[in-house]
PDB file of C-alpha atoms in Angstrom:
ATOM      1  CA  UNK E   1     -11.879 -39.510 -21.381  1.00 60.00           C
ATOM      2  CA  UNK E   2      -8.964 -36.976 -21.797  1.00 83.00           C
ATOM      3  CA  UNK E   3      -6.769 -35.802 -19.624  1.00 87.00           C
ATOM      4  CA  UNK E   4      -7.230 -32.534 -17.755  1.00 83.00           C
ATOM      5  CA  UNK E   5      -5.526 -30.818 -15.185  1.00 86.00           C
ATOM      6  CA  UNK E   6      -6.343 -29.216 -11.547  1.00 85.00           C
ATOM      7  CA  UNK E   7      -5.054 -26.781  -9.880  1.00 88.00           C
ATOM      8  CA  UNK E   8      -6.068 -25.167  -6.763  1.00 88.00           C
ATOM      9  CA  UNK E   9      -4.727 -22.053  -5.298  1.00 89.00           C
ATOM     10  CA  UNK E  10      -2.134 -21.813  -2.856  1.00 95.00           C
ATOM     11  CA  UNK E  11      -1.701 -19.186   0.013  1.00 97.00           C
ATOM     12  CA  UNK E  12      -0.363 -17.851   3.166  1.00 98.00           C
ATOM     13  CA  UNK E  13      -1.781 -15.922   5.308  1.00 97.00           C
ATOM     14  CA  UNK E  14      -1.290 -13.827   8.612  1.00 97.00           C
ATOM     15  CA  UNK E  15       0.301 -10.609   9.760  1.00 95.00           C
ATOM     16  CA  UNK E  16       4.058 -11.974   9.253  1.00 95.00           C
ATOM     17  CA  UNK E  17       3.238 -13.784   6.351  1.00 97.00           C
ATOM     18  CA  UNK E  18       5.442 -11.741   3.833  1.00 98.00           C
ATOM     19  CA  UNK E  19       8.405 -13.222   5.693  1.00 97.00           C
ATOM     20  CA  UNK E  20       7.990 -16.253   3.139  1.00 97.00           C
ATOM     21  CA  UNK E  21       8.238 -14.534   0.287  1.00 98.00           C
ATOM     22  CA  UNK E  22      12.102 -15.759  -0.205  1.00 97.00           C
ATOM     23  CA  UNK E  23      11.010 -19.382   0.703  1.00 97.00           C
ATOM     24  CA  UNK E  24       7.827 -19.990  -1.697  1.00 98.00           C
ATOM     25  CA  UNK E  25       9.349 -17.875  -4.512  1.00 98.00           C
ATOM     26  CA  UNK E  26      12.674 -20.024  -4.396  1.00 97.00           C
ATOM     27  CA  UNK E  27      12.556 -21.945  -7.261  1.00 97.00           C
ATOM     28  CA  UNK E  28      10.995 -18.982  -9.334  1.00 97.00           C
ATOM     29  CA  UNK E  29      14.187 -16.419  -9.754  1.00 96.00           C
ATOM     30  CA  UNK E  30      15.413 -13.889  -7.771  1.00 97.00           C
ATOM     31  CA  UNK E  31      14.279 -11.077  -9.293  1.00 98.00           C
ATOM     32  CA  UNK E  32      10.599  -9.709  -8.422  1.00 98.00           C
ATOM     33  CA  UNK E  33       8.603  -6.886 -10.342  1.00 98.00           C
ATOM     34  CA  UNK E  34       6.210  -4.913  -8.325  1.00 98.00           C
ATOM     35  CA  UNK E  35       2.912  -4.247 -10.295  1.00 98.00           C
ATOM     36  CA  UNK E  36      -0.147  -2.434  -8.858  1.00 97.00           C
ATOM     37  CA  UNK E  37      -2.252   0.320  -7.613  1.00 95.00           C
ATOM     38  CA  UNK E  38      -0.882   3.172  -6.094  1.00 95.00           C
ATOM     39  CA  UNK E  39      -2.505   3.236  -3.390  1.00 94.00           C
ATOM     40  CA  UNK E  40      -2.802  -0.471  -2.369  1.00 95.00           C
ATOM     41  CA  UNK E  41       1.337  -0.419  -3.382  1.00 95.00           C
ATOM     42  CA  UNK E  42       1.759   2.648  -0.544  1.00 94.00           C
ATOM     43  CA  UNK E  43       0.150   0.559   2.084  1.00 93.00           C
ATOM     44  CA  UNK E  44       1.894  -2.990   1.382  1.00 95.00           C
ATOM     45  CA  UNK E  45       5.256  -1.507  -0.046  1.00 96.00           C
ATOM     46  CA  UNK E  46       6.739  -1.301   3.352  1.00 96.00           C
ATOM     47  CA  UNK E  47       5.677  -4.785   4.664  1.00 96.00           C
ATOM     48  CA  UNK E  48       7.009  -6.485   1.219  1.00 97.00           C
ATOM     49  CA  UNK E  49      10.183  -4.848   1.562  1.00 97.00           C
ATOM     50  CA  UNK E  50      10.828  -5.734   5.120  1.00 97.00           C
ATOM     51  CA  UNK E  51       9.407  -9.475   4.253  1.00 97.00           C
ATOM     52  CA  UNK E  52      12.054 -10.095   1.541  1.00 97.00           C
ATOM     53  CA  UNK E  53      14.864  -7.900   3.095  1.00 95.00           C
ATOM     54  CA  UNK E  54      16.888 -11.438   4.794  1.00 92.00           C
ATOM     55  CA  UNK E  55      15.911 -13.357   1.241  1.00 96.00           C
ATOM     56  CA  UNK E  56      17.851 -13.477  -2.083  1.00 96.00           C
ATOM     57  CA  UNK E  57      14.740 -11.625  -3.476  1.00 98.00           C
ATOM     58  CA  UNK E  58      15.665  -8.438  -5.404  1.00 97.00           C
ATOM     59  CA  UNK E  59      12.685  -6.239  -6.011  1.00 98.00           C
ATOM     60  CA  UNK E  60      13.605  -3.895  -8.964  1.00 97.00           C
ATOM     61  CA  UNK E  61      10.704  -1.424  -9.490  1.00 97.00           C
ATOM     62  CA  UNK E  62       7.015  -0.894  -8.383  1.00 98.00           C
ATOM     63  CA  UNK E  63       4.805   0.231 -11.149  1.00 98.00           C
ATOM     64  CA  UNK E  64       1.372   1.430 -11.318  1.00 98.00           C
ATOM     65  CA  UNK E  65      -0.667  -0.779 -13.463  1.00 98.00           C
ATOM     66  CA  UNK E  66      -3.069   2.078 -14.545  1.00 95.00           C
ATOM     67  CA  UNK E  67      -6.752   2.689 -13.168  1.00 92.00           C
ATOM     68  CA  UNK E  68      -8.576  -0.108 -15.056  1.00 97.00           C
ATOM     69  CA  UNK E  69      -7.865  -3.863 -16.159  1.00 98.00           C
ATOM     70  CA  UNK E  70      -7.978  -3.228 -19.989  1.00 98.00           C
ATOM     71  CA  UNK E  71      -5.711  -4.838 -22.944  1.00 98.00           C
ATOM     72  CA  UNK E  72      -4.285  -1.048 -23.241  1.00 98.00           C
ATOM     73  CA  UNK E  73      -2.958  -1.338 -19.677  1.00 98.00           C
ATOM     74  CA  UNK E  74      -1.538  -4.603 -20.478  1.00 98.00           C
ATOM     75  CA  UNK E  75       0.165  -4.096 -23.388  1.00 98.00           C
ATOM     76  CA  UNK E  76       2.108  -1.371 -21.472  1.00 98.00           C
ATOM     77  CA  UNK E  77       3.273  -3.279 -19.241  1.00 98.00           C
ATOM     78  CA  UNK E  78       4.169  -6.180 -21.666  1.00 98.00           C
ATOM     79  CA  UNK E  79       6.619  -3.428 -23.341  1.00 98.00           C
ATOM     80  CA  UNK E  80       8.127  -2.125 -20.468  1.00 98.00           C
ATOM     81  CA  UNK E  81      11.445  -3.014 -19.721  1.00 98.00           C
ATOM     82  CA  UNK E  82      11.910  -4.335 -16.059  1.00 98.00           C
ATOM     83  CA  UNK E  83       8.408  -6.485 -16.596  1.00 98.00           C
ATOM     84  CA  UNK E  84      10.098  -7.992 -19.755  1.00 98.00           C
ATOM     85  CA  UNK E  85      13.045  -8.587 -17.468  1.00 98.00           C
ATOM     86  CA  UNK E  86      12.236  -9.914 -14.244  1.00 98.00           C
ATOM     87  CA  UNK E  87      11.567 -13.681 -12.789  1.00 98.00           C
ATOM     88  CA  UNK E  88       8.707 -12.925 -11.314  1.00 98.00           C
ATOM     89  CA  UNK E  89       5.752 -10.487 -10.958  1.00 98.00           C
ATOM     90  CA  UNK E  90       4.348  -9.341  -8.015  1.00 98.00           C
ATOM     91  CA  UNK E  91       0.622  -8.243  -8.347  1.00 98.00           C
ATOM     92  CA  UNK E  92      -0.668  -5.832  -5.193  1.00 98.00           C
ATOM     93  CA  UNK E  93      -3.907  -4.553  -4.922  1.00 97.00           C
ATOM     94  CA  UNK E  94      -7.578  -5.391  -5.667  1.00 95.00           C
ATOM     95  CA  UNK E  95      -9.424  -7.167  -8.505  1.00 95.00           C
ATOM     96  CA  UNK E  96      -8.602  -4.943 -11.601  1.00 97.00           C
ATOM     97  CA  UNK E  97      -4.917  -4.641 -10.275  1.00 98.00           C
ATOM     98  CA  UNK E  98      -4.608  -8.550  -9.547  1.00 98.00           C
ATOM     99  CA  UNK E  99      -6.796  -9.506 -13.250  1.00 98.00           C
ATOM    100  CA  UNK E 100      -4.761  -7.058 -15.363  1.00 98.00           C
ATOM    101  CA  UNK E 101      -1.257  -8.586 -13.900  1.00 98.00           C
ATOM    102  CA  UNK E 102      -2.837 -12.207 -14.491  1.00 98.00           C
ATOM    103  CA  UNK E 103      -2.862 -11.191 -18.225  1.00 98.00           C
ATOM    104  CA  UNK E 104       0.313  -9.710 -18.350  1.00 98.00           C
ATOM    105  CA  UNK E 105       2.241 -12.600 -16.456  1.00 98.00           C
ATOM    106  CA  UNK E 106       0.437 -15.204 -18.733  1.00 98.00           C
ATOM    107  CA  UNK E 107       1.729 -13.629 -21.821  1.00 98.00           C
ATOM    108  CA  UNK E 108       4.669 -13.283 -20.568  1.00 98.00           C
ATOM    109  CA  UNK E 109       4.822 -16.999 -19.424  1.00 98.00           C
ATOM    110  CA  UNK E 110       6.053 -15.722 -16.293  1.00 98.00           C
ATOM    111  CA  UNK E 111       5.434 -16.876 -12.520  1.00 98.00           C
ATOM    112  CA  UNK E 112       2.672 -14.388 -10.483  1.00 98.00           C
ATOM    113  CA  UNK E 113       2.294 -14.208  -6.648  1.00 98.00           C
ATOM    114  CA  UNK E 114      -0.229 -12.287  -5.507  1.00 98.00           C
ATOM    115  CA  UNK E 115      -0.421  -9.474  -2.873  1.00 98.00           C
ATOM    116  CA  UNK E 116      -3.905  -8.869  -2.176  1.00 97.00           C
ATOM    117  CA  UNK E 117      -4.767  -5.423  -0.149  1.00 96.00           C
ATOM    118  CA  UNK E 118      -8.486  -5.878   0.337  1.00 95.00           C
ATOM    119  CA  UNK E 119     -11.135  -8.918   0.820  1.00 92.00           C
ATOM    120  CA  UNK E 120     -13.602  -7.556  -1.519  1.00 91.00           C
ATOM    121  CA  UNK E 121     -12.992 -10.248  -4.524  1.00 91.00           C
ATOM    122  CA  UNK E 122     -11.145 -13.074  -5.378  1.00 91.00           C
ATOM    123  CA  UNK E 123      -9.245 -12.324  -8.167  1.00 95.00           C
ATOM    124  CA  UNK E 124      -6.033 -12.870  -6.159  1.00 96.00           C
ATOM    125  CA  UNK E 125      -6.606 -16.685  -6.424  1.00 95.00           C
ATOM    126  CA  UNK E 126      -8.312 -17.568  -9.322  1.00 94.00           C
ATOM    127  CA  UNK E 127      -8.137 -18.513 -13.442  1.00 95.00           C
ATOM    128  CA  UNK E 128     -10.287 -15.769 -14.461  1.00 96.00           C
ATOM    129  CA  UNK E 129     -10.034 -11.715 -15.571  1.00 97.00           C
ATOM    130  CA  UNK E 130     -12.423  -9.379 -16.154  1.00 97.00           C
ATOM    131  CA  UNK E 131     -11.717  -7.258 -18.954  1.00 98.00           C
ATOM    132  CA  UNK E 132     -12.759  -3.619 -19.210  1.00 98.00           C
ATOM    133  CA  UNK E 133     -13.001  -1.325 -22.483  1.00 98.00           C
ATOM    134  CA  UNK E 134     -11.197   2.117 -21.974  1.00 96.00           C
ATOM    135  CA  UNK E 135     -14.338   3.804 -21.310  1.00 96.00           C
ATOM    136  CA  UNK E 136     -15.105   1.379 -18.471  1.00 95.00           C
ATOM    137  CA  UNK E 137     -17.847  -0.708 -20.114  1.00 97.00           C
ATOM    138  CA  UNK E 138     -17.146  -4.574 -19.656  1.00 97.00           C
ATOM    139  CA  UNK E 139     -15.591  -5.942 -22.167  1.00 98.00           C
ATOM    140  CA  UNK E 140     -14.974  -9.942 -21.913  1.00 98.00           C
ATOM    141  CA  UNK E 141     -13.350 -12.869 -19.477  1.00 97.00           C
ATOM    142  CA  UNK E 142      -9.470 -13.658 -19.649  1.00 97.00           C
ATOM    143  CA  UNK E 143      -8.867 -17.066 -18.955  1.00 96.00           C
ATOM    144  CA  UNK E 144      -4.765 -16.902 -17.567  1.00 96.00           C
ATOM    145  CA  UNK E 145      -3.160 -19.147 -15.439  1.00 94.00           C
ATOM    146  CA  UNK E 146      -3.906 -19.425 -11.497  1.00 95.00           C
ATOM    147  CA  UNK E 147      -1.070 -17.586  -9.799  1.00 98.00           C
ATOM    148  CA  UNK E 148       1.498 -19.673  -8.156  1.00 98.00           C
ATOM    149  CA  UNK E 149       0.696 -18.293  -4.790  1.00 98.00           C
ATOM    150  CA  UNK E 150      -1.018 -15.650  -3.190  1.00 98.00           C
ATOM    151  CA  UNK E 151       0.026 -14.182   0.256  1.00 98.00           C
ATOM    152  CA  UNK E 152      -2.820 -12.692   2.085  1.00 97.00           C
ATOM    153  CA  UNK E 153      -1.370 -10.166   4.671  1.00 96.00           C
ATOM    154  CA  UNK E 154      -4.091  -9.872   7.234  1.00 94.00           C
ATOM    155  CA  UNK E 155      -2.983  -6.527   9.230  1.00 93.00           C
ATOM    156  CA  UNK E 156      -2.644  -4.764   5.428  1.00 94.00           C
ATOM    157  CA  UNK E 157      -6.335  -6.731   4.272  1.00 92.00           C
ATOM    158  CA  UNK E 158      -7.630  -4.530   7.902  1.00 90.00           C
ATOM    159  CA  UNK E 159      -6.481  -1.312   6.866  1.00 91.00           C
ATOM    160  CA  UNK E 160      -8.537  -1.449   4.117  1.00 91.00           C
ATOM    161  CA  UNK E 161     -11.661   0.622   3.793  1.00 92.00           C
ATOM    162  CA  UNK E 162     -14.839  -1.250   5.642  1.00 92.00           C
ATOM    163  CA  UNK E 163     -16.902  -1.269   2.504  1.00 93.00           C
ATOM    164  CA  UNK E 164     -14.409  -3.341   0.719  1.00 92.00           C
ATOM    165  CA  UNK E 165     -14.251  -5.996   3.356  1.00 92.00           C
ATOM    166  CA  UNK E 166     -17.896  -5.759   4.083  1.00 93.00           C
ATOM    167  CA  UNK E 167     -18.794  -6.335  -0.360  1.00 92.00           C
ATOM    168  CA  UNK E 168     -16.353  -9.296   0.596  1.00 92.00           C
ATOM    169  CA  UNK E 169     -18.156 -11.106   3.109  1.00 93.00           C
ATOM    170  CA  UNK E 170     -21.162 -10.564   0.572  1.00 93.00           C
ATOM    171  CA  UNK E 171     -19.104 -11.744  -2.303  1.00 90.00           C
ATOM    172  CA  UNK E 172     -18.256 -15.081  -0.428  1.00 91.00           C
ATOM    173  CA  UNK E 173     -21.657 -15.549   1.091  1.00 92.00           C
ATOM    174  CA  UNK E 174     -22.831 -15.615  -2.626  1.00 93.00           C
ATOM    175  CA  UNK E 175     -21.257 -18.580  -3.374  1.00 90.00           C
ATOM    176  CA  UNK E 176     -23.083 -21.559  -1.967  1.00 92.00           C
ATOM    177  CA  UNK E 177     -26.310 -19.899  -3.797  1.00 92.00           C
ATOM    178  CA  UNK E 178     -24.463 -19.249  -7.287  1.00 92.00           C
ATOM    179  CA  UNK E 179     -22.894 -22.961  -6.893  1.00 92.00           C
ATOM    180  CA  UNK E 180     -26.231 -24.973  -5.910  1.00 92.00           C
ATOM    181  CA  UNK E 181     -27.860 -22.887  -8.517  1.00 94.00           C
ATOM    182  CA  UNK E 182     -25.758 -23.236 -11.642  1.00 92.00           C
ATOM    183  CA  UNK E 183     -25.338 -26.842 -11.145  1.00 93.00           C
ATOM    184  CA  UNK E 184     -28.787 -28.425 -10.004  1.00 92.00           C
ATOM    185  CA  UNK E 185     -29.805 -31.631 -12.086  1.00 92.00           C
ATOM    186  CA  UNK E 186     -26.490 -32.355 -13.503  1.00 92.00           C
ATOM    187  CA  UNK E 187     -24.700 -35.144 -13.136  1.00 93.00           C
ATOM    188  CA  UNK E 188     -21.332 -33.840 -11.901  1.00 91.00           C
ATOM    189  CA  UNK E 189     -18.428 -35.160 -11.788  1.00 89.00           C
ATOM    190  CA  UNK E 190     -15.497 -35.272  -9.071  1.00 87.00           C
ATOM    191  CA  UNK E 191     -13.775 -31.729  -9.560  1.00 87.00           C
ATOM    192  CA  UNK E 192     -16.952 -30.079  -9.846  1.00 89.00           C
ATOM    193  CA  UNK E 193     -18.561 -31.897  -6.776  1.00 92.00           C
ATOM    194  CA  UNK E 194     -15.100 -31.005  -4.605  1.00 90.00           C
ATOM    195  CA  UNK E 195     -16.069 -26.994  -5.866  1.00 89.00           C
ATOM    196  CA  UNK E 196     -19.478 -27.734  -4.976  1.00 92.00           C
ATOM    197  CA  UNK E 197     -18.863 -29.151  -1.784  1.00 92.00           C
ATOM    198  CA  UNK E 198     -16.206 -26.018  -0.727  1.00 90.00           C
ATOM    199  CA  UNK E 199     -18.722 -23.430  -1.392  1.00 90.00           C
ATOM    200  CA  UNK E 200     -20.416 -25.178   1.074  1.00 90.00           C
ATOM    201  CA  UNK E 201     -18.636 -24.952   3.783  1.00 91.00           C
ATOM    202  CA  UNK E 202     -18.182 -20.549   2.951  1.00 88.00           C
ATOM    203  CA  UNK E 203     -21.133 -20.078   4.479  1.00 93.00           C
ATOM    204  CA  UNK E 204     -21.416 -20.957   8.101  1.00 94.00           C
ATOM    205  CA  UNK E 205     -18.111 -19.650   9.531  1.00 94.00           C
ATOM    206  CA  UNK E 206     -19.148 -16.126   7.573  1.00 94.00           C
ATOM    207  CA  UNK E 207     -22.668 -16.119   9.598  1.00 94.00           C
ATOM    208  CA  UNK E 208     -21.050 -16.777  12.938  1.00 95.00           C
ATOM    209  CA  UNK E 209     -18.291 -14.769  12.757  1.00 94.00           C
ATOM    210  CA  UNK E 210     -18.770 -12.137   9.737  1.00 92.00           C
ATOM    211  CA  UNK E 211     -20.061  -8.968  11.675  1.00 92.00           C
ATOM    212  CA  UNK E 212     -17.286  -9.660  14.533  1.00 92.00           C
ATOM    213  CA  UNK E 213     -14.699  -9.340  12.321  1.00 87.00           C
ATOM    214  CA  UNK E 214     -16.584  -6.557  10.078  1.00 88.00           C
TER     215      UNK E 214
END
């Protein structure tokens, strides 16, 4: 058998949870590159700055990453300047903002924390990007690297609109079925069983406590 690699997503979460920005990004640089959309970057720009205002954590520009996750938006931000030049990018948003800064910080061999600003996906955390054309018509699946970490501010995930948080609860409740589904009659083997077994466990605590917190 050869080797392979795992690696599972790592996050914090909670209202004050940008106040370890300085202490998880440590060992990555000092300084961070804002990219995102506008508006989820109006709405979380505030809280980052206050979480990394005691840290060594420099943040040196926040950019728009455009209105779509295409190669054209990437390749912008692979030529501009302060990406090229930072430690570390910051990726704020939703899917398309979070899966076009996945490319561009895996061509840039760079380190990526995440910033989500809504629950509807979960591109923040995962090894996957959809890819648009320009005219909005899917194009293909990135594969880039899993972010390093992903910090999941819950009082900036709540001001979100309903919908979005409501398409997430669907999203996750999806799981279980897509998992049990794709994967009946095979043989599988331990990393595939331990994905198997955490879809699982998505479903129950979303049934008992989904429209509360909706």
């Amino acid at each position: 058998m050869s080797n392979y690699s795992v690696y599972l997503p790592n996050y914090s979460i909670g209202v004050d949870c940008y106040k370890q920005i300085g202490y998880v990004t440590r060992f990555y640089g000092k300084n961070a590159v804002v990219i995102g959309g506008e508006t989820a970057m109006s709405k979380a720009q505030k809280y980052i700055l206050d979480g990394v205002k005691d840290s060594d954590v420099k943040i040196s520009e926040f950019i728009c990453y455009g209105k779509n996750s295409t190669y054209e938006n990437v390749e912008k931000l692979l030529n501009n300047e302060t990406v090229k030049n930072a430690d570390m990018i910051f990726a704020v948003g939703g899917g398309r903002a979070c899966d076009t800064v996945k490319c561009v910080a895996d061509k840039l061999d760079k380190p990526l924390f995440t910033f989500p600003t809504v629950a509807s996906n979960c591109a923040p955390v995962t090894a996957i990007a959809v890819i648009y054309n320009e005219d909005g018509t899917f194009r293909e699946y990135y594969y880039p690297k899993i972010p390093n970490h992903c910090f999941i501010n819950t009082a900036v995930i709540s001001d979100s609109p309903k919908d979005l948080l409501w398409a997430g609860i669907g999203d996750a409740l999806s799981k279980e079925c897509e998992v049990e589904f794709s994967s009946r009659n095979l043989n599988l083997s331990h990393t595939p069983l331990m994905g198997r077994q955490l879809c699982r466990v998505c479903t129950d605590p979303l049934l008992k406590y989904g429209k509360k917190a909706l």
